[in-house]
Amino acid sequence: MYRLSVILLLLVNACTPQKDNLLTEEELAEGWELLFDGSSLKGWHLYNDTTNKPSAWTVQNGILRYMADSLKVEHEDLVTNKEYENFDFRFDYRLSPEGNSGVFINVVETKENPTAWATGPEYQLLDTLHPDYKNNVKKRAGCLYNFSPQLTEVTPKGNEHWNHGRIVQKDGHVQFFLNDILTAEEDFKSEEWKKKIAESSFSYFPQFGKATKGKIALQKWYKSVEFKNIKIRVLD
């Protein structure tokens, strides 16, 4: 009877979904760190803001939300306080209908760089109802924004559902995953990457794509977006 009770308890635990914005004992042992605690914006700030202005980024019911239609508040990208170089970064996101957002990495936050996307390459977030989804294969969800189409074609879940994003960077080599499928890969230290930048609209920004270390930013745009389960593990 005791052995049966233990087996049943293990089965129940295995079938119980993990609560949002929490780390398991295994994840803690592996070195994972929560970047969103589910109740505050601790560890984040508006890009180039030193005054803690009220913003369109809010926390409600364990969800980090960008409210695009908010009035009398600052609308700017949300950026981590810390910089990261070699990391495994994971997050869940949900877009509004026709939503368009992104996650920037290797962001160099200075007054000389007016926005996060002036330096940081973007993991694209895009709802399938957005016109760009059909019109530009380099702007689909999981793409390295405007540089390459998905390596493996994957359609994100509809705007009422959560999607899972993952970015892994090691020594300048980066991989993007959407719902556990590899969608982009690039070497930010390669001559080929420099050539791609030179041939793109980002060539007008002198520091774009040059850093392999920096902050992580969540994009504000014209539609609302939600995030949860944001976590990172620093890689050796």
mmCIF file of C-alpha atoms in Angstrom:
data_model
loop_
_atom_site.group_PDB
_atom_site.id
_atom_site.type_symbol
_atom_site.label_atom_id
_atom_site.label_comp_id
_atom_site.label_asym_id
_atom_site.label_seq_id
_atom_site.Cartn_x
_atom_site.Cartn_y
_atom_site.Cartn_z
ATOM 1 C CA MET A 1 0.000 0.000 0.000
ATOM 2 C CA TYR A 2 2.844 2.407 0.877
ATOM 3 C CA ARG A 3 4.597 1.730 -2.434
ATOM 4 C CA LEU A 4 1.350 2.268 -4.343
ATOM 5 C CA SER A 5 0.789 5.594 -2.556
ATOM 6 C CA VAL A 6 4.275 6.759 -3.504
ATOM 7 C CA ILE A 7 3.728 5.802 -7.138
ATOM 8 C CA LEU A 8 0.382 7.616 -7.213
ATOM 9 C CA LEU A 9 1.961 10.726 -5.676
ATOM 10 C CA LEU A 10 4.729 10.706 -8.277
ATOM 11 C CA LEU A 11 2.176 10.364 -11.069
ATOM 12 C CA VAL A 12 0.131 13.268 -9.725
ATOM 13 C CA ASN A 13 3.219 15.473 -9.464
ATOM 14 C CA ALA A 14 4.280 14.531 -12.984
ATOM 15 C CA CYS A 15 0.856 15.461 -14.371
ATOM 16 C CA THR A 16 0.523 18.720 -12.417
ATOM 17 C CA PRO A 17 1.472 21.718 -14.566
ATOM 18 C CA GLN A 18 4.321 23.817 -13.228
ATOM 19 C CA LYS A 19 3.138 27.116 -11.805
ATOM 20 C CA ASP A 20 4.029 30.236 -13.752
ATOM 21 C CA ASN A 21 6.999 32.435 -12.881
ATOM 22 C CA LEU A 22 8.583 29.889 -10.570
ATOM 23 C CA LEU A 23 11.700 27.742 -10.856
ATOM 24 C CA THR A 24 11.814 24.069 -9.962
ATOM 25 C CA GLU A 25 14.469 22.710 -7.637
ATOM 26 C CA GLU A 26 16.125 21.158 -10.673
ATOM 27 C CA GLU A 27 16.219 24.502 -12.501
ATOM 28 C CA LEU A 28 17.678 26.227 -9.467
ATOM 29 C CA ALA A 29 20.390 23.567 -9.267
ATOM 30 C CA GLU A 30 21.148 24.121 -12.962
ATOM 31 C CA GLY A 31 21.651 27.852 -12.392
ATOM 32 C CA TRP A 32 18.462 29.295 -13.834
ATOM 33 C CA GLU A 33 17.404 32.782 -12.726
ATOM 34 C CA LEU A 34 13.926 34.298 -12.995
ATOM 35 C CA LEU A 35 13.874 37.617 -14.844
ATOM 36 C CA PHE A 36 10.211 38.202 -14.021
ATOM 37 C CA ASP A 37 8.893 37.412 -10.549
ATOM 38 C CA GLY A 38 5.222 37.613 -11.567
ATOM 39 C CA SER A 39 4.426 40.588 -9.354
ATOM 40 C CA SER A 40 6.763 43.477 -10.242
ATOM 41 C CA LEU A 41 9.121 44.984 -12.822
ATOM 42 C CA LYS A 42 12.112 44.304 -10.596
ATOM 43 C CA GLY A 43 15.253 43.898 -12.705
ATOM 44 C CA TRP A 44 13.844 45.917 -15.629
ATOM 45 C CA HIS A 45 13.596 49.570 -16.646
ATOM 46 C CA LEU A 46 12.532 51.651 -19.625
ATOM 47 C CA TYR A 47 15.279 52.081 -22.198
ATOM 48 C CA ASN A 48 17.432 55.144 -21.407
ATOM 49 C CA ASP A 49 15.136 56.160 -18.550
ATOM 50 C CA THR A 50 16.744 57.079 -15.229
ATOM 51 C CA THR A 51 13.687 58.639 -13.584
ATOM 52 C CA ASN A 52 11.330 55.669 -13.112
ATOM 53 C CA LYS A 53 8.532 57.230 -15.126
ATOM 54 C CA PRO A 54 5.109 55.552 -15.149
ATOM 55 C CA SER A 55 5.023 53.297 -18.196
ATOM 56 C CA ALA A 56 2.720 51.247 -20.391
ATOM 57 C CA TRP A 57 4.352 48.094 -19.000
ATOM 58 C CA THR A 58 2.261 46.656 -16.166
ATOM 59 C CA VAL A 59 2.000 43.461 -14.152
ATOM 60 C CA GLN A 60 -1.442 41.888 -13.793
ATOM 61 C CA ASN A 61 -2.269 38.400 -12.529
ATOM 62 C CA GLY A 62 1.259 37.123 -12.990
ATOM 63 C CA ILE A 63 1.564 38.472 -16.533
ATOM 64 C CA LEU A 64 3.875 41.202 -17.798
ATOM 65 C CA ARG A 65 1.818 43.288 -20.196
ATOM 66 C CA TYR A 66 2.603 46.091 -22.621
ATOM 67 C CA MET A 67 -0.613 48.096 -22.978
ATOM 68 C CA ALA A 68 -0.326 49.828 -26.331
ATOM 69 C CA ASP A 69 -3.410 51.997 -25.798
ATOM 70 C CA SER A 70 -2.366 53.306 -22.366
ATOM 71 C CA LEU A 71 -2.514 57.092 -21.993
ATOM 72 C CA LYS A 72 -0.397 59.561 -19.993
ATOM 73 C CA VAL A 73 2.425 57.037 -19.509
ATOM 74 C CA GLU A 74 5.775 56.400 -21.203
ATOM 75 C CA HIS A 75 5.824 54.055 -24.189
ATOM 76 C CA GLU A 76 9.323 52.622 -24.557
ATOM 77 C CA ASP A 77 11.107 49.279 -24.759
ATOM 78 C CA LEU A 78 11.654 47.454 -21.470
ATOM 79 C CA VAL A 79 15.289 46.495 -20.869
ATOM 80 C CA THR A 80 17.091 44.364 -18.284
ATOM 81 C CA ASN A 81 19.245 46.045 -15.674
ATOM 82 C CA LYS A 82 22.007 43.503 -16.288
ATOM 83 C CA GLU A 83 24.080 42.605 -19.340
ATOM 84 C CA TYR A 84 24.453 39.056 -20.640
ATOM 85 C CA GLU A 85 26.958 37.411 -22.985
ATOM 86 C CA ASN A 86 26.670 33.626 -22.996
ATOM 87 C CA PHE A 87 23.161 32.562 -22.042
ATOM 88 C CA ASP A 88 20.058 30.463 -22.520
ATOM 89 C CA PHE A 89 17.052 32.807 -22.387
ATOM 90 C CA ARG A 90 13.480 31.524 -22.367
ATOM 91 C CA PHE A 91 10.073 33.167 -22.265
ATOM 92 C CA ASP A 92 6.398 32.653 -23.014
ATOM 93 C CA TYR A 93 4.530 35.282 -24.994
ATOM 94 C CA ARG A 94 1.024 36.028 -26.241
ATOM 95 C CA LEU A 95 0.142 38.643 -28.853
ATOM 96 C CA SER A 96 -3.004 40.601 -29.502
ATOM 97 C CA PRO A 97 -4.657 40.088 -32.914
ATOM 98 C CA GLU A 98 -2.270 41.350 -35.646
ATOM 99 C CA GLY A 99 0.289 41.819 -32.886
ATOM 100 C CA ASN A 100 3.880 42.722 -33.683
ATOM 101 C CA SER A 101 6.655 42.775 -31.101
ATOM 102 C CA GLY A 102 10.134 41.402 -30.491
ATOM 103 C CA VAL A 103 12.972 40.570 -28.131
ATOM 104 C CA PHE A 104 16.313 42.324 -28.638
ATOM 105 C CA ILE A 105 19.640 40.899 -27.482
ATOM 106 C CA ASN A 106 23.117 42.416 -27.065
ATOM 107 C CA VAL A 107 21.551 45.827 -26.551
ATOM 108 C CA VAL A 108 24.074 48.615 -25.884
ATOM 109 C CA GLU A 109 22.134 51.139 -23.815
ATOM 110 C CA THR A 110 23.634 54.619 -24.243
ATOM 111 C CA LYS A 111 22.309 58.072 -25.044
ATOM 112 C CA GLU A 112 24.036 57.818 -28.430
ATOM 113 C CA ASN A 113 21.811 54.849 -29.296
ATOM 114 C CA PRO A 114 18.253 56.210 -29.446
ATOM 115 C CA THR A 115 16.475 52.834 -29.292
ATOM 116 C CA ALA A 116 17.165 49.223 -28.349
ATOM 117 C CA TRP A 117 16.895 48.127 -31.988
ATOM 118 C CA ALA A 118 19.666 50.522 -33.011
ATOM 119 C CA THR A 119 22.158 48.000 -31.587
ATOM 120 C CA GLY A 120 20.323 44.772 -30.723
ATOM 121 C CA PRO A 121 19.328 42.085 -33.251
ATOM 122 C CA GLU A 122 15.717 41.010 -32.864
ATOM 123 C CA TYR A 123 13.885 37.772 -32.224
ATOM 124 C CA GLN A 124 10.679 38.566 -34.087
ATOM 125 C CA LEU A 125 7.235 38.113 -32.532
ATOM 126 C CA LEU A 126 4.412 38.359 -35.059
ATOM 127 C CA ASP A 127 0.813 37.219 -35.131
ATOM 128 C CA THR A 128 -0.265 35.281 -38.220
ATOM 129 C CA LEU A 129 -3.046 37.825 -38.839
ATOM 130 C CA HIS A 130 -0.511 40.620 -39.340
ATOM 131 C CA PRO A 131 -0.043 41.559 -43.048
ATOM 132 C CA ASP A 132 3.740 41.106 -42.804
ATOM 133 C CA TYR A 133 3.275 37.447 -41.960
ATOM 134 C CA LYS A 134 2.275 36.677 -45.546
ATOM 135 C CA ASN A 135 4.188 39.469 -47.234
ATOM 136 C CA ASN A 136 7.676 39.004 -45.806
ATOM 137 C CA VAL A 137 9.082 35.601 -44.812
ATOM 138 C CA LYS A 138 11.986 37.319 -43.027
ATOM 139 C CA LYS A 139 9.607 38.929 -40.551
ATOM 140 C CA ARG A 140 7.754 35.863 -39.318
ATOM 141 C CA ALA A 141 7.727 34.722 -35.709
ATOM 142 C CA GLY A 142 11.062 33.280 -34.592
ATOM 143 C CA CYS A 143 13.039 34.924 -37.378
ATOM 144 C CA LEU A 144 16.181 36.970 -36.921
ATOM 145 C CA TYR A 145 14.208 40.043 -37.915
ATOM 146 C CA ASN A 146 14.593 41.007 -41.581
ATOM 147 C CA PHE A 147 17.745 38.926 -42.093
ATOM 148 C CA SER A 148 16.605 35.387 -42.784
ATOM 149 C CA PRO A 149 13.417 33.313 -43.078
ATOM 150 C CA GLN A 150 12.671 30.555 -40.597
ATOM 151 C CA LEU A 151 15.204 27.722 -40.847
ATOM 152 C CA THR A 152 12.375 25.308 -40.146
ATOM 153 C CA GLU A 153 8.878 26.460 -41.015
ATOM 154 C CA VAL A 154 6.702 26.697 -37.932
ATOM 155 C CA THR A 155 3.415 28.520 -37.442
ATOM 156 C CA PRO A 156 2.967 30.163 -34.041
ATOM 157 C CA LYS A 157 -0.155 29.452 -32.043
ATOM 158 C CA GLY A 158 -3.013 31.917 -32.464
ATOM 159 C CA ASN A 159 -3.183 35.133 -30.450
ATOM 160 C CA GLU A 160 -5.350 33.581 -27.718
ATOM 161 C CA HIS A 161 -2.642 31.006 -26.961
ATOM 162 C CA TRP A 162 0.822 31.182 -25.419
ATOM 163 C CA ASN A 163 3.955 30.545 -27.470
ATOM 164 C CA HIS A 164 7.375 29.609 -26.146
ATOM 165 C CA GLY A 165 10.493 31.442 -27.270
ATOM 166 C CA ARG A 166 14.111 30.566 -26.639
ATOM 167 C CA ILE A 167 17.385 32.322 -27.468
ATOM 168 C CA VAL A 168 20.760 30.649 -26.923
ATOM 169 C CA GLN A 169 23.991 32.596 -27.385
ATOM 170 C CA LYS A 170 27.491 31.242 -26.901
ATOM 171 C CA ASP A 171 30.631 33.114 -27.987
ATOM 172 C CA GLY A 172 28.651 35.165 -30.484
ATOM 173 C CA HIS A 173 26.883 32.171 -32.033
ATOM 174 C CA VAL A 174 23.128 32.523 -31.597
ATOM 175 C CA GLN A 175 20.153 30.228 -32.100
ATOM 176 C CA PHE A 176 16.453 31.109 -31.969
ATOM 177 C CA PHE A 177 13.743 28.564 -31.188
ATOM 178 C CA LEU A 178 9.954 28.913 -31.464
ATOM 179 C CA ASN A 179 7.950 26.296 -29.592
ATOM 180 C CA ASP A 180 11.137 24.168 -29.376
ATOM 181 C CA ILE A 181 11.828 24.295 -33.126
ATOM 182 C CA LEU A 182 15.036 25.910 -34.437
ATOM 183 C CA THR A 183 14.055 28.949 -36.506
ATOM 184 C CA ALA A 184 17.239 31.049 -36.807
ATOM 185 C CA GLU A 185 20.992 30.683 -36.449
ATOM 186 C CA GLU A 186 23.769 33.226 -36.891
ATOM 187 C CA ASP A 187 27.401 33.906 -35.969
ATOM 188 C CA PHE A 188 27.660 37.517 -34.854
ATOM 189 C CA LYS A 189 31.458 37.370 -35.083
ATOM 190 C CA SER A 190 31.552 36.268 -38.719
ATOM 191 C CA GLU A 191 32.394 38.291 -41.816
ATOM 192 C CA GLU A 192 29.161 37.032 -43.369
ATOM 193 C CA TRP A 193 27.160 38.731 -40.595
ATOM 194 C CA LYS A 194 29.009 42.006 -41.179
ATOM 195 C CA LYS A 195 28.148 41.752 -44.858
ATOM 196 C CA LYS A 196 24.472 41.127 -44.103
ATOM 197 C CA ILE A 197 24.357 44.247 -41.932
ATOM 198 C CA ALA A 198 26.082 46.348 -44.585
ATOM 199 C CA GLU A 199 23.455 45.299 -47.125
ATOM 200 C CA SER A 200 20.518 45.999 -44.813
ATOM 201 C CA SER A 201 18.684 49.082 -43.556
ATOM 202 C CA PHE A 202 20.478 48.611 -40.223
ATOM 203 C CA SER A 203 23.717 49.789 -41.841
ATOM 204 C CA TYR A 204 22.633 53.332 -40.898
ATOM 205 C CA PHE A 205 23.203 52.472 -37.233
ATOM 206 C CA PRO A 206 26.976 52.253 -36.623
ATOM 207 C CA GLN A 207 26.765 49.944 -33.586
ATOM 208 C CA PHE A 208 24.034 47.598 -34.801
ATOM 209 C CA GLY A 209 24.862 43.911 -34.439
ATOM 210 C CA LYS A 210 28.473 44.475 -33.396
ATOM 211 C CA ALA A 211 28.215 43.563 -29.713
ATOM 212 C CA THR A 212 28.112 39.980 -28.465
ATOM 213 C CA LYS A 213 27.281 41.121 -24.951
ATOM 214 C CA GLY A 214 24.559 43.449 -23.745
ATOM 215 C CA LYS A 215 21.117 43.837 -22.280
ATOM 216 C CA ILE A 216 17.909 42.092 -23.295
ATOM 217 C CA ALA A 217 14.914 44.213 -24.277
ATOM 218 C CA LEU A 218 11.209 43.603 -24.828
ATOM 219 C CA GLN A 219 9.750 45.701 -27.614
ATOM 220 C CA LYS A 220 6.920 48.165 -27.351
ATOM 221 C CA TRP A 221 5.081 48.668 -30.610
ATOM 222 C CA TYR A 222 1.601 49.477 -31.869
ATOM 223 C CA LYS A 223 -0.150 46.429 -30.414
ATOM 224 C CA SER A 224 -0.283 44.941 -26.928
ATOM 225 C CA VAL A 225 1.834 41.947 -25.953
ATOM 226 C CA GLU A 226 2.107 39.735 -22.866
ATOM 227 C CA PHE A 227 5.012 37.802 -21.334
ATOM 228 C CA LYS A 228 5.486 35.311 -18.512
ATOM 229 C CA ASN A 229 7.960 32.647 -17.374
ATOM 230 C CA ILE A 230 10.941 34.791 -18.344
ATOM 231 C CA LYS A 231 14.137 33.123 -17.191
ATOM 232 C CA ILE A 232 17.823 32.918 -18.061
ATOM 233 C CA ARG A 233 20.770 30.629 -17.419
ATOM 234 C CA VAL A 234 24.282 31.997 -17.837
ATOM 235 C CA LEU A 235 26.471 29.590 -19.833
ATOM 236 C CA ASP A 236 30.134 28.953 -19.089
#
